[in-house]
GROMACS .gro file of C-alpha atoms in nm:
model
  361
    1MET     CA    1   5.219   4.760  -1.139
    2SER     CA    2   4.940   5.002  -1.208
    3ALA     CA    3   4.662   5.066  -0.958
    4PRO     CA    4   4.328   4.901  -1.036
    5SER     CA    5   4.090   5.115  -1.224
    6ALA     CA    6   3.811   5.275  -1.014
    7ARG     CA    7   3.572   5.216  -1.300
    8ARG     CA    8   3.364   4.915  -1.294
    9ASP     CA    9   3.164   4.787  -1.587
   10HIS     CA   10   2.799   4.803  -1.508
   11VAL     CA   11   2.624   4.486  -1.590
   12VAL     CA   12   2.248   4.492  -1.619
   13ILE     CA   13   2.072   4.154  -1.575
   14THR     CA   14   1.739   4.156  -1.763
   15PRO     CA   15   1.495   3.920  -1.613
   16PRO     CA   16   1.341   3.669  -1.846
   17PRO     CA   17   1.001   3.755  -1.960
   18HIS     CA   18   0.731   3.664  -1.699
   19GLU     CA   19   0.563   3.331  -1.760
   20GLU     CA   20   0.245   3.262  -1.594
   21GLN     CA   21   0.278   2.947  -1.370
   22PRO     CA   22  -0.006   2.710  -1.411
   23PRO     CA   23  -0.237   2.710  -1.112
   24VAL     CA   24  -0.166   2.450  -0.834
   25PRO     CA   25  -0.447   2.213  -0.853
   26LYS     CA   26  -0.646   2.196  -0.517
   27ARG     CA   27  -0.621   1.881  -0.333
   28ARG     CA   28  -0.960   1.714  -0.358
   29THR     CA   29  -1.088   1.617  -0.013
   30PRO     CA   30  -1.255   1.279  -0.030
   31PRO     CA   31  -1.618   1.303   0.047
   32ILE     CA   32  -1.701   1.211   0.389
   33THR     CA   33  -1.938   0.913   0.404
   34ALA     CA   34  -2.159   0.899   0.712
   35PRO     CA   35  -2.199   0.581   0.904
   36VAL     CA   36  -2.517   0.376   0.821
   37ALA     CA   37  -2.646   0.463   1.157
   38GLN     CA   38  -2.643   0.841   1.091
   39LEU     CA   39  -2.823   0.834   0.748
   40ASP     CA   40  -3.150   0.889   0.915
   41PRO     CA   41  -3.229   1.249   1.036
   42ASP     CA   42  -3.202   1.305   1.406
   43ASP     CA   43  -3.514   1.218   1.613
   44ASP     CA   44  -3.502   1.574   1.711
   45GLU     CA   45  -3.643   1.654   1.380
   46VAL     CA   46  -3.856   1.331   1.320
   47ALA     CA   47  -4.036   1.361   1.669
   48PRO     CA   48  -4.217   1.701   1.620
   49LEU     CA   49  -4.341   1.592   1.267
   50TYR     CA   50  -4.467   1.251   1.410
   51LEU     CA   51  -4.638   1.432   1.691
   52ALA     CA   52  -4.803   1.666   1.432
   53ILE     CA   53  -4.911   1.364   1.228
   54LEU     CA   54  -5.068   1.194   1.527
   55GLU     CA   55  -5.266   1.513   1.609
   56THR     CA   56  -5.376   1.560   1.252
   57GLY     CA   57  -5.527   1.203   1.227
   58ASN     CA   58  -5.540   1.219   0.831
   59PRO     CA   59  -5.205   1.397   0.748
   60SER     CA   60  -5.150   1.540   0.398
   61ARG     CA   61  -4.861   1.742   0.250
   62LYS     CA   62  -5.093   2.049   0.266
   63SER     CA   63  -5.201   2.025   0.618
   64LEU     CA   64  -4.834   1.973   0.730
   65LEU     CA   65  -4.706   2.273   0.539
   66ALA     CA   66  -4.988   2.474   0.692
   67GLN     CA   67  -4.851   2.375   1.034
   68GLY     CA   68  -4.510   2.527   0.964
   69PHE     CA   69  -4.310   2.245   0.824
   70THR     CA   70  -4.104   2.312   0.517
   71ASP     CA   71  -4.124   2.124   0.195
   72ASP     CA   72  -3.766   2.024   0.232
   73GLN     CA   73  -3.837   1.893   0.574
   74LEU     CA   74  -4.137   1.683   0.463
   75LYS     CA   75  -3.915   1.539   0.176
   76ARG     CA   76  -3.651   1.428   0.421
   77LEU     CA   77  -3.852   1.309   0.713
   78LEU     CA   78  -4.173   1.148   0.576
   79PRO     CA   79  -3.968   0.868   0.413
   80VAL     CA   80  -3.807   0.805   0.763
   81LEU     CA   81  -4.137   0.763   0.921
   82GLU     CA   82  -4.255   0.526   0.635
   83LYS     CA   83  -3.938   0.325   0.680
   84ARG     CA   84  -3.999   0.299   1.051
   85GLY     CA   85  -4.346   0.164   0.984
   86MET     CA   86  -4.521   0.458   1.161
   87ILE     CA   87  -4.712   0.591   0.861
   88GLN     CA   88  -4.818   0.434   0.517
   89PRO     CA   89  -4.842   0.629   0.206
   90LEU     CA   90  -5.188   0.655   0.050
   91ASP     CA   91  -5.073   0.859  -0.252
   92GLY     CA   92  -4.802   1.119  -0.303
   93GLU     CA   93  -4.972   1.379  -0.090
   94SER     CA   94  -5.145   1.193   0.206
   95TRP     CA   95  -5.069   0.919   0.443
   96SER     CA   96  -5.249   0.685   0.685
   97VAL     CA   97  -5.107   0.654   1.051
   98VAL     CA   98  -5.032   0.326   1.190
   99PRO     CA   99  -5.147   0.308   1.568
  100PRO     CA  100  -4.848   0.386   1.792
  101ASP     CA  101  -4.923   0.081   2.011
  102VAL     CA  102  -4.840  -0.111   1.696
  103ALA     CA  103  -4.581   0.084   1.534
  104MET     CA  104  -4.357   0.163   1.836
  105PRO     CA  105  -4.300  -0.179   1.964
  106ALA     CA  106  -4.228  -0.298   1.604
  107PHE     CA  107  -3.980  -0.024   1.570
  108ALA     CA  108  -3.814  -0.096   1.899
  109ALA     CA  109  -3.787  -0.461   1.821
  110ALA     CA  110  -3.592  -0.370   1.509
  111LEU     CA  111  -3.358  -0.144   1.696
  112GLU     CA  112  -3.305  -0.424   1.946
  113ALA     CA  113  -3.221  -0.665   1.664
  114ARG     CA  114  -2.979  -0.417   1.509
  115ALA     CA  115  -2.808  -0.359   1.856
  116ARG     CA  116  -2.750  -0.736   1.887
  117MET     CA  117  -2.608  -0.753   1.557
  118VAL     CA  118  -2.378  -0.473   1.630
  119ARG     CA  119  -2.268  -0.632   1.967
  120ASN     CA  120  -2.209  -0.977   1.799
  121THR     CA  121  -2.013  -0.813   1.526
  122ALA     CA  122  -1.805  -0.621   1.781
  123GLN     CA  123  -1.723  -0.956   1.960
  124SER     CA  124  -1.605  -1.114   1.646
  125LEU     CA  125  -1.399  -0.822   1.539
  126SER     CA  126  -1.241  -0.807   1.892
  127ARG     CA  127  -1.155  -1.182   1.867
  128VAL     CA  128  -0.996  -1.120   1.523
  129TYR     CA  129  -0.803  -0.826   1.657
  130LEU     CA  130  -0.672  -1.024   1.964
  131ARG     CA  131  -0.584  -1.309   1.758
  132THR     CA  132  -0.378  -1.090   1.530
  133ARG     CA  133  -0.195  -0.921   1.812
  134SER     CA  134  -0.120  -1.258   1.964
  135ALA     CA  135   0.013  -1.407   1.643
  136GLU     CA  136   0.243  -1.091   1.597
  137ARG     CA  137   0.384  -1.119   1.940
  138THR     CA  138   0.461  -1.487   1.897
  139GLU     CA  139   0.620  -1.446   1.562
  140THR     CA  140   0.835  -1.153   1.649
  141THR     CA  141   0.966  -1.289   1.974
  142SER     CA  142   1.115  -1.605   2.108
  143GLY     CA  143   1.165  -1.752   2.460
  144ALA     CA  144   1.010  -1.511   2.707
  145VAL     CA  145   0.825  -1.181   2.661
  146LEU     CA  146   0.773  -0.936   2.933
  147LEU     CA  147   0.431  -0.805   2.954
  148GLU     CA  148   0.429  -0.447   3.076
  149SER     CA  149   0.057  -0.369   3.102
  150LEU     CA  150  -0.258  -0.531   3.229
  151VAL     CA  151  -0.384  -0.533   2.871
  152ASP     CA  152  -0.075  -0.721   2.760
  153VAL     CA  153  -0.133  -0.973   3.033
  154ALA     CA  154  -0.499  -1.021   2.945
  155GLN     CA  155  -0.412  -1.064   2.578
  156ALA     CA  156  -0.137  -1.300   2.666
  157LEU     CA  157  -0.408  -1.517   2.853
  158HIS     CA  158  -0.629  -1.488   2.536
  159GLN     CA  159  -0.348  -1.604   2.322
  160VAL     CA  160  -0.288  -1.932   2.537
  161THR     CA  161  -0.666  -2.010   2.497
  162THR     CA  162  -0.697  -1.931   2.122
  163THR     CA  163  -0.378  -2.113   2.027
  164ALA     CA  164  -0.476  -2.439   2.215
  165GLN     CA  165  -0.578  -2.741   2.017
  166GLU     CA  166  -0.676  -2.980   2.287
  167TRP     CA  167  -0.649  -2.855   2.640
  168VAL     CA  168  -0.587  -2.551   2.853
  169LEU     CA  169  -0.502  -2.549   3.240
  170SER     CA  170  -0.551  -2.216   3.409
  171SER     CA  171  -0.519  -2.090   3.749
  172ARG     CA  172  -0.660  -1.784   3.945
  173ALA     CA  173  -0.494  -1.635   4.243
  174ASP     CA  174  -0.562  -1.282   4.397
  175SER     CA  175  -0.384  -1.084   4.114
  176PRO     CA  176  -0.442  -0.782   3.888
  177LEU     CA  177  -0.550  -1.016   3.604
  178SER     CA  178  -0.800  -1.199   3.807
  179ARG     CA  179  -0.962  -0.883   3.925
  180TYR     CA  180  -0.969  -0.752   3.576
  181LEU     CA  181  -1.141  -1.061   3.461
  182LEU     CA  182  -1.406  -1.021   3.741
  183GLU     CA  183  -1.496  -0.677   3.620
  184ALA     CA  184  -1.494  -0.767   3.242
  185PRO     CA  185  -1.815  -0.816   3.058
  186ARG     CA  186  -1.970  -1.166   3.128
  187THR     CA  187  -1.898  -1.287   2.774
  188VAL     CA  188  -1.525  -1.269   2.846
  189SER     CA  189  -1.555  -1.537   3.123
  190THR     CA  190  -1.847  -1.744   3.018
  191THR     CA  191  -1.786  -1.801   2.644
  192PRO     CA  192  -1.705  -2.176   2.590
  193PHE     CA  193  -1.359  -2.233   2.467
  194VAL     CA  194  -1.308  -2.399   2.124
  195ASN     CA  195  -0.991  -2.463   1.900
  196SER     CA  196  -0.921  -2.335   1.550
  197GLN     CA  197  -1.143  -2.616   1.412
  198GLY     CA  198  -1.438  -2.521   1.632
  199ASP     CA  199  -1.398  -2.825   1.857
  200PRO     CA  200  -1.436  -2.776   2.230
  201LEU     CA  201  -1.136  -2.759   2.442
  202ASP     CA  202  -1.068  -2.953   2.761
  203VAL     CA  203  -1.041  -2.676   3.011
  204ARG     CA  204  -0.930  -2.702   3.369
  205LEU     CA  205  -0.963  -2.392   3.590
  206ASP     CA  206  -0.806  -2.376   3.949
  207ILE     CA  207  -0.922  -2.115   4.170
  208ASP     CA  208  -0.785  -1.986   4.498
  209PRO     CA  209  -1.074  -1.980   4.762
  210GLY     CA  210  -0.944  -1.654   4.873
  211LEU     CA  211  -1.130  -1.508   4.571
  212LEU     CA  212  -1.467  -1.653   4.676
  213PRO     CA  213  -1.582  -1.327   4.876
  214GLU     CA  214  -1.523  -1.121   4.564
  215PRO     CA  215  -1.834  -1.021   4.360
  216ASN     CA  216  -1.918  -1.230   4.041
  217VAL     CA  217  -1.678  -1.508   4.135
  218LEU     CA  218  -1.949  -1.779   4.194
  219GLU     CA  219  -2.139  -1.663   3.894
  220ILE     CA  220  -1.838  -1.708   3.676
  221MET     CA  221  -1.752  -2.041   3.828
  222GLN     CA  222  -2.109  -2.149   3.752
  223ALA     CA  223  -2.097  -2.032   3.397
  224ARG     CA  224  -1.760  -2.205   3.344
  225PHE     CA  225  -1.905  -2.530   3.495
  226GLU     CA  226  -2.200  -2.508   3.260
  227ALA     CA  227  -1.962  -2.438   2.971
  228GLY     CA  228  -1.806  -2.778   3.040
  229ASP     CA  229  -1.493  -2.669   3.234
  230ASP     CA  230  -1.357  -2.874   3.521
  231VAL     CA  231  -1.342  -2.631   3.816
  232ARG     CA  232  -1.131  -2.689   4.134
  233LEU     CA  233  -1.058  -2.489   4.435
  234THR     CA  234  -0.701  -2.492   4.559
  235ARG     CA  235  -0.574  -2.320   4.866
  236ASP     CA  236  -0.265  -2.077   4.810
  237VAL     CA  237  -0.265  -2.114   4.425
  238PRO     CA  238   0.100  -2.000   4.342
  239PHE     CA  239  -0.001  -1.753   4.077
  240THR     CA  240  -0.252  -1.657   3.801
  241GLY     CA  241  -0.145  -1.822   3.487
  242ALA     CA  242  -0.225  -2.057   3.202
  243VAL     CA  243  -0.063  -2.312   2.976
  244ASN     CA  244  -0.191  -2.511   2.667
  245ASP     CA  245  -0.109  -2.831   2.486
  246GLN     CA  246   0.115  -2.632   2.240
  247GLY     CA  247   0.357  -2.542   2.520
  248LEU     CA  248   0.252  -2.166   2.535
  249ALA     CA  249   0.222  -2.035   2.870
  250MET     CA  250   0.171  -1.703   3.072
  251ILE     CA  251   0.205  -1.597   3.424
  252ASP     CA  252   0.054  -1.272   3.592
  253LEU     CA  253   0.352  -1.160   3.808
  254GLY     CA  254   0.144  -0.926   4.001
  255ASP     CA  255   0.183  -0.560   4.089
  256ASP     CA  256   0.526  -0.432   4.036
  257GLY     CA  257   0.557  -0.081   4.176
  258GLY     CA  258   0.202  -0.007   4.075
  259SER     CA  259   0.214  -0.151   3.721
  260PRO     CA  260   0.068  -0.495   3.671
  261VAL     CA  261   0.313  -0.697   3.467
  262GLY     CA  262   0.349  -1.054   3.346
  263ILE     CA  263   0.548  -1.289   3.122
  264LEU     CA  264   0.463  -1.495   2.821
  265LEU     CA  265   0.664  -1.801   2.755
  266ASN     CA  266   0.656  -1.927   2.399
  267ARG     CA  267   0.901  -2.219   2.423
  268PRO     CA  268   0.801  -2.575   2.524
  269ALA     CA  269   1.061  -2.575   2.802
  270GLY     CA  270   0.917  -2.278   2.971
  271GLY     CA  271   0.561  -2.410   2.918
  272ALA     CA  272   0.655  -2.749   3.073
  273ARG     CA  273   0.777  -2.571   3.388
  274VAL     CA  274   0.446  -2.366   3.426
  275GLN     CA  275   0.254  -2.683   3.362
  276ALA     CA  276   0.433  -2.868   3.620
  277VAL     CA  277   0.355  -2.615   3.892
  278LEU     CA  278  -0.015  -2.588   3.785
  279GLU     CA  279  -0.051  -2.955   3.776
  280PHE     CA  280   0.074  -2.997   4.129
  281ALA     CA  281  -0.166  -2.732   4.243
  282TRP     CA  282  -0.455  -2.898   4.053
  283ARG     CA  283  -0.388  -3.237   4.219
  284ALA     CA  284  -0.401  -3.058   4.563
  285GLY     CA  285  -0.740  -2.904   4.486
  286THR     CA  286  -1.099  -2.989   4.564
  287PRO     CA  287  -1.346  -3.046   4.286
  288TRP     CA  288  -1.611  -2.776   4.275
  289ARG     CA  289  -1.962  -2.801   4.139
  290PRO     CA  290  -2.277  -2.565   4.168
  291SER     CA  291  -2.533  -2.646   4.429
  292ASN     CA  292  -2.784  -2.784   4.174
  293ALA     CA  293  -2.526  -3.057   4.069
  294PRO     CA  294  -2.581  -3.404   4.232
  295ALA     CA  295  -2.335  -3.488   4.516
  296SER     CA  296  -2.119  -3.792   4.487
  297ASP     CA  297  -2.107  -4.060   4.758
  298SER     CA  298  -1.769  -3.942   4.863
  299ASP     CA  299  -1.904  -3.594   4.938
  300VAL     CA  300  -2.168  -3.715   5.178
  301LEU     CA  301  -2.121  -3.599   5.537
  302ASP     CA  302  -2.243  -3.763   5.851
  303PRO     CA  303  -2.511  -3.582   6.038
  304ARG     CA  304  -2.269  -3.462   6.314
  305ASP     CA  305  -2.018  -3.305   6.074
  306ARG     CA  306  -2.300  -3.160   5.875
  307SER     CA  307  -2.431  -2.991   6.196
  308ILE     CA  308  -2.070  -2.864   6.283
  309LEU     CA  309  -2.034  -2.731   5.929
  310ARG     CA  310  -2.363  -2.555   5.928
  311LEU     CA  311  -2.303  -2.392   6.267
  312MET     CA  312  -1.947  -2.286   6.202
  313ALA     CA  313  -2.061  -2.129   5.865
  314GLY     CA  314  -2.309  -1.945   6.063
  315GLY     CA  315  -2.033  -1.788   6.283
  316VAL     CA  316  -2.089  -1.990   6.589
  317SER     CA  317  -1.798  -2.046   6.814
  318ASP     CA  318  -1.640  -2.381   6.874
  319ALA     CA  319  -1.745  -2.366   7.250
  320ALA     CA  320  -2.106  -2.290   7.157
  321ILE     CA  321  -2.108  -2.566   6.888
  322ALA     CA  322  -1.977  -2.806   7.154
  323ARG     CA  323  -2.265  -2.702   7.399
  324GLN     CA  324  -2.538  -2.738   7.140
  325LEU     CA  325  -2.413  -3.076   6.998
  326GLY     CA  326  -2.323  -3.211   7.339
  327ILE     CA  327  -1.955  -3.293   7.246
  328SER     CA  328  -1.633  -3.171   7.370
  329SER     CA  329  -1.475  -2.854   7.247
  330ARG     CA  330  -1.159  -3.056   7.152
  331THR     CA  331  -1.374  -3.274   6.933
  332VAL     CA  332  -1.524  -2.982   6.749
  333GLU     CA  333  -1.187  -2.824   6.695
  334ARG     CA  334  -1.063  -3.148   6.549
  335ARG     CA  335  -1.362  -3.176   6.315
  336VAL     CA  336  -1.342  -2.818   6.205
  337ARG     CA  337  -0.991  -2.871   6.092
  338VAL     CA  338  -1.082  -3.182   5.909
  339LEU     CA  339  -1.382  -3.000   5.744
  340LEU     CA  340  -1.160  -2.705   5.635
  341ASP     CA  341  -0.903  -2.930   5.493
  342ARG     CA  342  -1.163  -3.143   5.308
  343LEU     CA  343  -1.329  -2.827   5.164
  344ASN     CA  344  -0.978  -2.670   5.089
  345ALA     CA  345  -1.090  -2.363   5.264
  346THR     CA  346  -0.885  -2.119   5.498
  347THR     CA  347  -1.175  -1.963   5.687
  348ARG     CA  348  -1.506  -2.067   5.816
  349PHE     CA  349  -1.688  -1.824   5.578
  350GLN     CA  350  -1.509  -1.985   5.290
  351ALA     CA  351  -1.612  -2.338   5.427
  352GLY     CA  352  -1.970  -2.220   5.446
  353VAL     CA  353  -1.974  -2.093   5.087
  354LEU     CA  354  -1.795  -2.400   4.949
  355ALA     CA  355  -2.023  -2.642   5.138
  356ALA     CA  356  -2.338  -2.463   5.023
  357ARG     CA  357  -2.220  -2.470   4.667
  358GLN     CA  358  -2.149  -2.835   4.685
  359GLY     CA  359  -2.472  -2.922   4.836
  360LEU     CA  360  -2.327  -3.031   5.163
  361ILE     CA  361  -2.533  -2.817   5.394
   0.00000   0.00000   0.00000
């Protein structure tokens, strides 16, 4: 067998003739459209021009150019002042000035009207957003859903109220959700509840008296009462929760290792269990009404009990009450217990607040 030849054929590869590649088209960036609120130039530019116009008295394009404003500035800013009702065109080159005490309040009123519109729109959009989130949660889950954040717990409560058709039974204990609602904008707690057809819901709200010292509680109770809700106070409400006539229920389970959590029950069996507990607490509660509501015959106290209630609410001891009223300390102690039970209060302070609100003292 012969050895392989040391010579190798030299193969030359000729590259194909260079063809110019077509240029890669640049990606077109869609134009950025500024929000309507930013179409007007900043007030930092408008204000100096307006001051110059006020100082001039009879402004013209020529006089404003002489004060250092550019033609471009005048083209942009003068229409803004016209739109705001601060100047009126006489011709293409001169303007009359609307007195500031007329123009400024009118402009402020227009801004306030626009702000109201934005706030109303934001509330409507928020309701749509929460309703969509609620529907998604119900459609994609069954049985029980663990709520792992305070926002989820609040949305679950919103879901219970927005999916109801006839009634909602709700309770408020001292829980993360209750405190969240106390700090929320007043519209969250004061807007009347209606069903999908716009008909008012029968809403019952049961509140633990332990929440009464918290800020805004009485204000919210007053607003809910005026919105048509039936409000009661029940000592030791078992939990913050809600259930509706569709069998949907939620419970705020409280603080679990620093993270507020809850549960959403979207099966009738689960809702029935929550309803049974809340109905039991409701029956044990005391009806509440604001101080300007008329008292019923059953709420009328005899003069002695009224005096005891007024003194104990003021922090007077049982012994001092007995001395002032000329009765025994044992009698005072017994009547205080009766009054606390009647008002469904756990402390003298709570009893005083509830009695004042119910027009008893």
